[in-house]
């Protein structure tokens, strides 16, 4: 069975020998899905690190099969899907946690929010979805929190894993802001964890829904940062990010200062995560480090003072 070249490259890059073993098992896992749920699996969508494909059940119902590497990330996504329970989120029909399999409802036609040309309208639609996703975090949840993201950045700083892309000073400043925000968070919510244009799909009969939650616990402001980093124009990115901030604040009644601070520290982490072995990185993310710092300093003063507090 031939899989998309970039998909195979991504799996090998991110999961090393474990990913190679999983790729070898994938044809049998696809067959297992067809046998277990009486499905005919069609050609997959454009793949990143999971196998995702539409499928037809014997009764004519269309579903989506998603096969992931079993483990913590799969379990987090499973808990998030169960917590949102189809409320503005794609519905989980069934799963196999040992094999890392989801059977999901199919959203048709399934075009993404990125296909809307009006950025303001896209932002307003995103806020309506996020309002429906708002779910207080239960005490017994096993999902990681934004403190885990802080720890990821702490590990990078401790191991001196910096590069020419991001200075150690920037990493340290972002870490101090991460710590400050986590220590002062008062309302912990179950978050999507990867909320952006390409994870928001339209269904003719169900409207807009989110897909592919990572599952995270934290402040609502944090869940909007990845959206602001995505689908930016080649020119005028500062104005677009500033407009997005204003729309989210107005529509969701959020704390503007905290939103921008989360924007800064998460963007540093997201940019670092995007650095490949060959030194390439996401330039769109990288530019937003300066954008969030400038936004903060225009409104509130030096962002370095927050890091020193």
GROMACS .gro file of C-alpha atoms in nm:
model
  309
    1UNK     CA    1   0.000   0.000   0.000
    2UNK     CA    2   0.148   0.334  -0.105
    3UNK     CA    3   0.109   0.630   0.131
    4UNK     CA    4   0.166   0.999   0.062
    5UNK     CA    5   0.537   1.080   0.063
    6UNK     CA    6   0.510   1.380   0.297
    7UNK     CA    7   0.297   1.177   0.540
    8UNK     CA    8   0.560   0.903   0.556
    9UNK     CA    9   0.836   1.164   0.600
   10UNK     CA   10   0.645   1.337   0.883
   11UNK     CA   11   0.578   1.013   1.071
   12UNK     CA   12   0.942   0.910   1.047
   13UNK     CA   13   1.059   1.256   1.153
   14UNK     CA   14   0.834   1.290   1.457
   15UNK     CA   15   0.811   0.931   1.578
   16UNK     CA   16   1.142   0.777   1.464
   17UNK     CA   17   1.156   0.395   1.495
   18UNK     CA   18   0.815   0.383   1.662
   19UNK     CA   19   0.669   0.564   1.362
   20UNK     CA   20   0.842   0.330   1.117
   21UNK     CA   21   0.693   0.029   1.294
   22UNK     CA   22   0.347   0.191   1.290
   23UNK     CA   23   0.373   0.263   0.916
   24UNK     CA   24   0.442  -0.106   0.857
   25UNK     CA   25   0.134  -0.198   1.064
   26UNK     CA   26  -0.093   0.060   0.900
   27UNK     CA   27  -0.226  -0.159   0.614
   28UNK     CA   28  -0.338  -0.424   0.863
   29UNK     CA   29  -0.493  -0.154   1.087
   30UNK     CA   30  -0.692  -0.025   0.788
   31UNK     CA   31  -0.813  -0.378   0.718
   32UNK     CA   32  -0.901  -0.418   1.088
   33UNK     CA   33  -1.121  -0.107   1.069
   34UNK     CA   34  -1.304  -0.235   0.762
   35UNK     CA   35  -1.368  -0.572   0.925
   36UNK     CA   36  -1.460  -0.447   1.272
   37UNK     CA   37  -1.698  -0.169   1.171
   38UNK     CA   38  -1.813  -0.313   0.833
   39UNK     CA   39  -1.664  -0.022   0.638
   40UNK     CA   40  -1.526   0.045   0.295
   41UNK     CA   41  -1.240   0.291   0.342
   42UNK     CA   42  -1.180   0.531   0.052
   43UNK     CA   43  -0.870   0.725  -0.050
   44UNK     CA   44  -0.732   0.927   0.243
   45UNK     CA   45  -0.737   1.303   0.278
   46UNK     CA   46  -0.410   1.498   0.263
   47UNK     CA   47  -0.225   1.349   0.559
   48UNK     CA   48   0.006   1.499   0.821
   49UNK     CA   49   0.094   1.249   1.098
   50UNK     CA   50  -0.230   1.049   1.124
   51UNK     CA   51  -0.413   0.836   0.870
   52UNK     CA   52  -0.751   0.999   0.804
   53UNK     CA   53  -0.993   0.883   0.535
   54UNK     CA   54  -1.365   0.888   0.453
   55UNK     CA   55  -1.543   0.556   0.470
   56UNK     CA   56  -1.882   0.410   0.382
   57UNK     CA   57  -2.071   0.181   0.620
   58UNK     CA   58  -2.286  -0.105   0.491
   59UNK     CA   59  -2.601   0.091   0.578
   60UNK     CA   60  -2.487   0.376   0.351
   61UNK     CA   61  -2.379   0.606   0.632
   62UNK     CA   62  -2.062   0.807   0.570
   63UNK     CA   63  -1.802   0.827   0.847
   64UNK     CA   64  -1.437   0.924   0.888
   65UNK     CA   65  -1.170   0.681   1.005
   66UNK     CA   66  -0.874   0.828   1.191
   67UNK     CA   67  -0.583   0.602   1.285
   68UNK     CA   68  -0.317   0.743   1.520
   69UNK     CA   69  -0.015   0.612   1.704
   70UNK     CA   70  -0.157   0.479   2.032
   71UNK     CA   71  -0.039   0.666   2.338
   72UNK     CA   72  -0.084   0.982   2.541
   73UNK     CA   73  -0.174   1.213   2.251
   74UNK     CA   74  -0.443   0.972   2.130
   75UNK     CA   75  -0.589   0.938   2.481
   76UNK     CA   76  -0.593   1.317   2.526
   77UNK     CA   77  -0.781   1.362   2.199
   78UNK     CA   78  -1.023   1.087   2.297
   79UNK     CA   79  -1.098   1.252   2.633
   80UNK     CA   80  -1.147   1.589   2.465
   81UNK     CA   81  -1.389   1.443   2.209
   82UNK     CA   82  -1.585   1.272   2.485
   83UNK     CA   83  -1.590   1.590   2.697
   84UNK     CA   84  -1.725   1.810   2.418
   85UNK     CA   85  -1.967   1.531   2.319
   86UNK     CA   86  -2.044   1.663   1.971
   87UNK     CA   87  -2.122   2.014   2.095
   88UNK     CA   88  -1.958   2.229   1.824
   89UNK     CA   89  -1.712   1.942   1.792
   90UNK     CA   90  -1.708   1.651   1.550
   91UNK     CA   91  -1.892   1.360   1.711
   92UNK     CA   92  -1.701   1.053   1.823
   93UNK     CA   93  -1.894   0.744   1.713
   94UNK     CA   94  -1.656   0.477   1.841
   95UNK     CA   95  -1.290   0.420   1.922
   96UNK     CA   96  -1.028   0.157   1.995
   97UNK     CA   97  -0.779   0.297   2.244
   98UNK     CA   98  -0.544   0.000   2.219
   99UNK     CA   99  -0.501   0.043   1.843
  100UNK     CA  100  -0.538   0.422   1.830
  101UNK     CA  101  -0.852   0.431   1.614
  102UNK     CA  102  -1.136   0.685   1.597
  103UNK     CA  103  -1.460   0.645   1.402
  104UNK     CA  104  -1.599   0.997   1.357
  105UNK     CA  105  -1.900   1.160   1.198
  106UNK     CA  106  -1.834   1.296   0.851
  107UNK     CA  107  -1.883   1.669   0.801
  108UNK     CA  108  -1.999   1.745   0.445
  109UNK     CA  109  -1.898   1.935   0.239
  110UNK     CA  110  -1.630   1.991   0.502
  111UNK     CA  111  -1.464   2.306   0.371
  112UNK     CA  112  -1.248   2.485   0.626
  113UNK     CA  113  -1.271   2.832   0.775
  114UNK     CA  114  -0.952   2.915   0.585
  115UNK     CA  115  -1.159   2.925   0.266
  116UNK     CA  116  -1.347   3.235   0.382
  117UNK     CA  117  -1.195   3.547   0.228
  118UNK     CA  118  -1.331   3.788   0.490
  119UNK     CA  119  -1.099   3.756   0.790
  120UNK     CA  120  -1.332   3.945   1.022
  121UNK     CA  121  -1.618   3.711   0.941
  122UNK     CA  122  -1.391   3.412   0.993
  123UNK     CA  123  -1.299   3.546   1.338
  124UNK     CA  124  -1.662   3.601   1.434
  125UNK     CA  125  -1.753   3.248   1.326
  126UNK     CA  126  -1.459   3.115   1.527
  127UNK     CA  127  -1.584   3.295   1.839
  128UNK     CA  128  -1.929   3.137   1.802
  129UNK     CA  129  -1.771   2.791   1.785
  130UNK     CA  130  -1.548   2.862   2.082
  131UNK     CA  131  -1.843   2.985   2.289
  132UNK     CA  132  -2.013   2.648   2.238
  133UNK     CA  133  -1.693   2.462   2.325
  134UNK     CA  134  -1.653   2.638   2.661
  135UNK     CA  135  -1.644   2.358   2.918
  136UNK     CA  136  -1.516   2.392   3.278
  137UNK     CA  137  -1.236   2.148   3.355
  138UNK     CA  138  -1.341   1.869   3.595
  139UNK     CA  139  -1.111   1.787   3.885
  140UNK     CA  140  -1.063   1.428   3.769
  141UNK     CA  141  -0.950   1.513   3.414
  142UNK     CA  142  -0.628   1.347   3.295
  143UNK     CA  143  -0.568   1.608   3.027
  144UNK     CA  144  -0.244   1.809   3.043
  145UNK     CA  145  -0.266   2.179   3.123
  146UNK     CA  146  -0.087   2.487   2.997
  147UNK     CA  147   0.160   2.414   3.277
  148UNK     CA  148   0.281   2.126   3.057
  149UNK     CA  149   0.344   2.375   2.778
  150UNK     CA  150   0.536   2.588   3.025
  151UNK     CA  151   0.740   2.283   3.123
  152UNK     CA  152   0.820   2.217   2.756
  153UNK     CA  153   0.967   2.563   2.731
  154UNK     CA  154   1.147   2.519   3.065
  155UNK     CA  155   1.311   2.202   2.933
  156UNK     CA  156   1.426   2.386   2.620
  157UNK     CA  157   1.584   2.661   2.831
  158UNK     CA  158   1.740   2.416   3.078
  159UNK     CA  159   1.894   2.209   2.799
  160UNK     CA  160   2.015   2.524   2.619
  161UNK     CA  161   1.830   2.405   2.311
  162UNK     CA  162   1.834   2.743   2.142
  163UNK     CA  163   1.930   2.825   1.789
  164UNK     CA  164   1.992   3.123   1.566
  165UNK     CA  165   1.615   3.141   1.510
  166UNK     CA  166   1.527   3.235   1.871
  167UNK     CA  167   1.774   3.381   2.119
  168UNK     CA  168   1.813   3.243   2.470
  169UNK     CA  169   1.700   3.580   2.603
  170UNK     CA  170   1.371   3.551   2.417
  171UNK     CA  171   1.320   3.192   2.537
  172UNK     CA  172   1.383   3.295   2.898
  173UNK     CA  173   1.151   3.594   2.874
  174UNK     CA  174   0.873   3.380   2.728
  175UNK     CA  175   0.922   3.121   3.003
  176UNK     CA  176   0.885   3.382   3.278
  177UNK     CA  177   0.564   3.510   3.119
  178UNK     CA  178   0.433   3.153   3.084
  179UNK     CA  179   0.498   3.100   3.455
  180UNK     CA  180   0.333   3.429   3.553
  181UNK     CA  181   0.020   3.352   3.351
  182UNK     CA  182  -0.017   2.997   3.480
  183UNK     CA  183   0.026   3.114   3.839
  184UNK     CA  184  -0.245   3.379   3.797
  185UNK     CA  185  -0.503   3.174   3.604
  186UNK     CA  186  -0.831   3.155   3.797
  187UNK     CA  187  -1.069   2.977   3.556
  188UNK     CA  188  -0.949   2.647   3.406
  189UNK     CA  189  -1.137   2.524   3.099
  190UNK     CA  190  -1.111   2.222   2.873
  191UNK     CA  191  -0.952   2.369   2.561
  192UNK     CA  192  -0.935   2.246   2.204
  193UNK     CA  193  -0.557   2.285   2.217
  194UNK     CA  194  -0.508   2.338   1.842
  195UNK     CA  195  -0.789   2.577   1.752
  196UNK     CA  196  -0.731   2.732   1.409
  197UNK     CA  197  -0.884   2.782   1.063
  198UNK     CA  198  -0.795   2.439   0.926
  199UNK     CA  199  -0.951   2.258   1.223
  200UNK     CA  200  -1.290   2.426   1.177
  201UNK     CA  201  -1.514   2.261   0.916
  202UNK     CA  202  -1.856   2.339   0.774
  203UNK     CA  203  -2.133   2.082   0.753
  204UNK     CA  204  -2.455   2.155   0.560
  205UNK     CA  205  -2.674   1.995   0.824
  206UNK     CA  206  -2.472   2.070   1.139
  207UNK     CA  207  -2.308   2.406   1.068
  208UNK     CA  208  -1.954   2.483   1.179
  209UNK     CA  209  -1.772   2.230   1.394
  210UNK     CA  210  -1.421   2.183   1.528
  211UNK     CA  211  -1.208   1.876   1.458
  212UNK     CA  212  -0.877   1.731   1.580
  213UNK     CA  213  -0.869   1.857   1.941
  214UNK     CA  214  -0.541   1.799   2.122
  215UNK     CA  215  -0.712   1.823   2.460
  216UNK     CA  216  -0.569   2.077   2.704
  217UNK     CA  217  -0.671   2.251   3.026
  218UNK     CA  218  -0.613   2.622   3.061
  219UNK     CA  219  -0.743   2.974   3.022
  220UNK     CA  220  -0.978   3.055   2.732
  221UNK     CA  221  -0.745   3.325   2.607
  222UNK     CA  222  -0.476   3.064   2.540
  223UNK     CA  223  -0.696   2.865   2.302
  224UNK     CA  224  -0.712   3.156   2.056
  225UNK     CA  225  -0.339   3.202   2.001
  226UNK     CA  226  -0.292   2.927   1.741
  227UNK     CA  227  -0.581   3.075   1.543
  228UNK     CA  228  -0.406   3.412   1.535
  229UNK     CA  229  -0.082   3.253   1.409
  230UNK     CA  230  -0.250   3.082   1.115
  231UNK     CA  231  -0.366   3.198   0.773
  232UNK     CA  232  -0.184   3.533   0.780
  233UNK     CA  233  -0.120   3.744   0.469
  234UNK     CA  234   0.229   3.795   0.329
  235UNK     CA  235   0.197   4.168   0.400
  236UNK     CA  236   0.012   4.349   0.677
  237UNK     CA  237   0.025   4.068   0.933
  238UNK     CA  238   0.048   4.314   1.225
  239UNK     CA  239  -0.284   4.478   1.135
  240UNK     CA  240  -0.455   4.141   1.088
  241UNK     CA  241  -0.337   4.010   1.426
  242UNK     CA  242  -0.436   4.337   1.597
  243UNK     CA  243  -0.784   4.318   1.440
  244UNK     CA  244  -0.822   3.956   1.547
  245UNK     CA  245  -0.732   4.048   1.904
  246UNK     CA  246  -0.996   4.323   1.909
  247UNK     CA  247  -1.268   4.097   1.764
  248UNK     CA  248  -1.198   3.818   2.013
  249UNK     CA  249  -1.196   4.060   2.306
  250UNK     CA  250  -1.525   4.220   2.199
  251UNK     CA  251  -1.704   3.896   2.112
  252UNK     CA  252  -1.583   3.681   2.403
  253UNK     CA  253  -1.531   3.942   2.676
  254UNK     CA  254  -1.175   3.828   2.742
  255UNK     CA  255  -0.879   3.992   2.916
  256UNK     CA  256  -0.687   4.173   2.641
  257UNK     CA  257  -0.360   4.201   2.829
  258UNK     CA  258  -0.354   3.831   2.912
  259UNK     CA  259  -0.452   3.738   2.556
  260UNK     CA  260  -0.153   3.929   2.418
  261UNK     CA  261   0.083   3.788   2.681
  262UNK     CA  262  -0.031   3.434   2.601
  263UNK     CA  263   0.020   3.526   2.238
  264UNK     CA  264   0.381   3.618   2.300
  265UNK     CA  265   0.491   3.321   2.509
  266UNK     CA  266   0.302   3.057   2.310
  267UNK     CA  267   0.432   3.197   1.982
  268UNK     CA  268   0.790   3.163   2.103
  269UNK     CA  269   0.720   2.797   2.189
  270UNK     CA  270   0.530   2.729   1.864
  271UNK     CA  271   0.811   2.882   1.659
  272UNK     CA  272   1.070   2.670   1.837
  273UNK     CA  273   0.862   2.357   1.775
  274UNK     CA  274   0.854   2.444   1.404
  275UNK     CA  275   1.234   2.437   1.365
  276UNK     CA  276   1.329   2.140   1.148
  277UNK     CA  277   1.651   1.941   1.150
  278UNK     CA  278   1.775   2.136   0.848
  279UNK     CA  279   1.723   2.471   1.025
  280UNK     CA  280   1.405   2.573   0.842
  281UNK     CA  281   1.120   2.710   1.053
  282UNK     CA  282   0.774   2.863   1.025
  283UNK     CA  283   0.842   3.224   0.931
  284UNK     CA  284   0.476   3.317   0.975
  285UNK     CA  285   0.491   3.207   1.339
  286UNK     CA  286   0.828   3.374   1.391
  287UNK     CA  287   0.707   3.717   1.280
  288UNK     CA  288   0.431   3.703   1.540
  289UNK     CA  289   0.680   3.705   1.829
  290UNK     CA  290   0.762   4.064   1.742
  291UNK     CA  291   0.398   4.143   1.660
  292UNK     CA  292   0.271   4.037   2.004
  293UNK     CA  293   0.556   4.218   2.178
  294UNK     CA  294   0.481   4.537   1.985
  295UNK     CA  295   0.108   4.507   2.056
  296UNK     CA  296   0.176   4.470   2.427
  297UNK     CA  297   0.422   4.757   2.446
  298UNK     CA  298   0.189   4.988   2.253
  299UNK     CA  299  -0.088   4.929   2.507
  300UNK     CA  300   0.077   4.839   2.837
  301UNK     CA  301   0.449   4.920   2.836
  302UNK     CA  302   0.755   4.699   2.828
  303UNK     CA  303   0.683   4.326   2.810
  304UNK     CA  304   1.020   4.271   2.977
  305UNK     CA  305   0.878   4.424   3.296
  306UNK     CA  306   0.619   4.144   3.309
  307UNK     CA  307   0.898   3.890   3.276
  308UNK     CA  308   1.084   4.054   3.564
  309UNK     CA  309   0.782   4.073   3.796
   0.00000   0.00000   0.00000
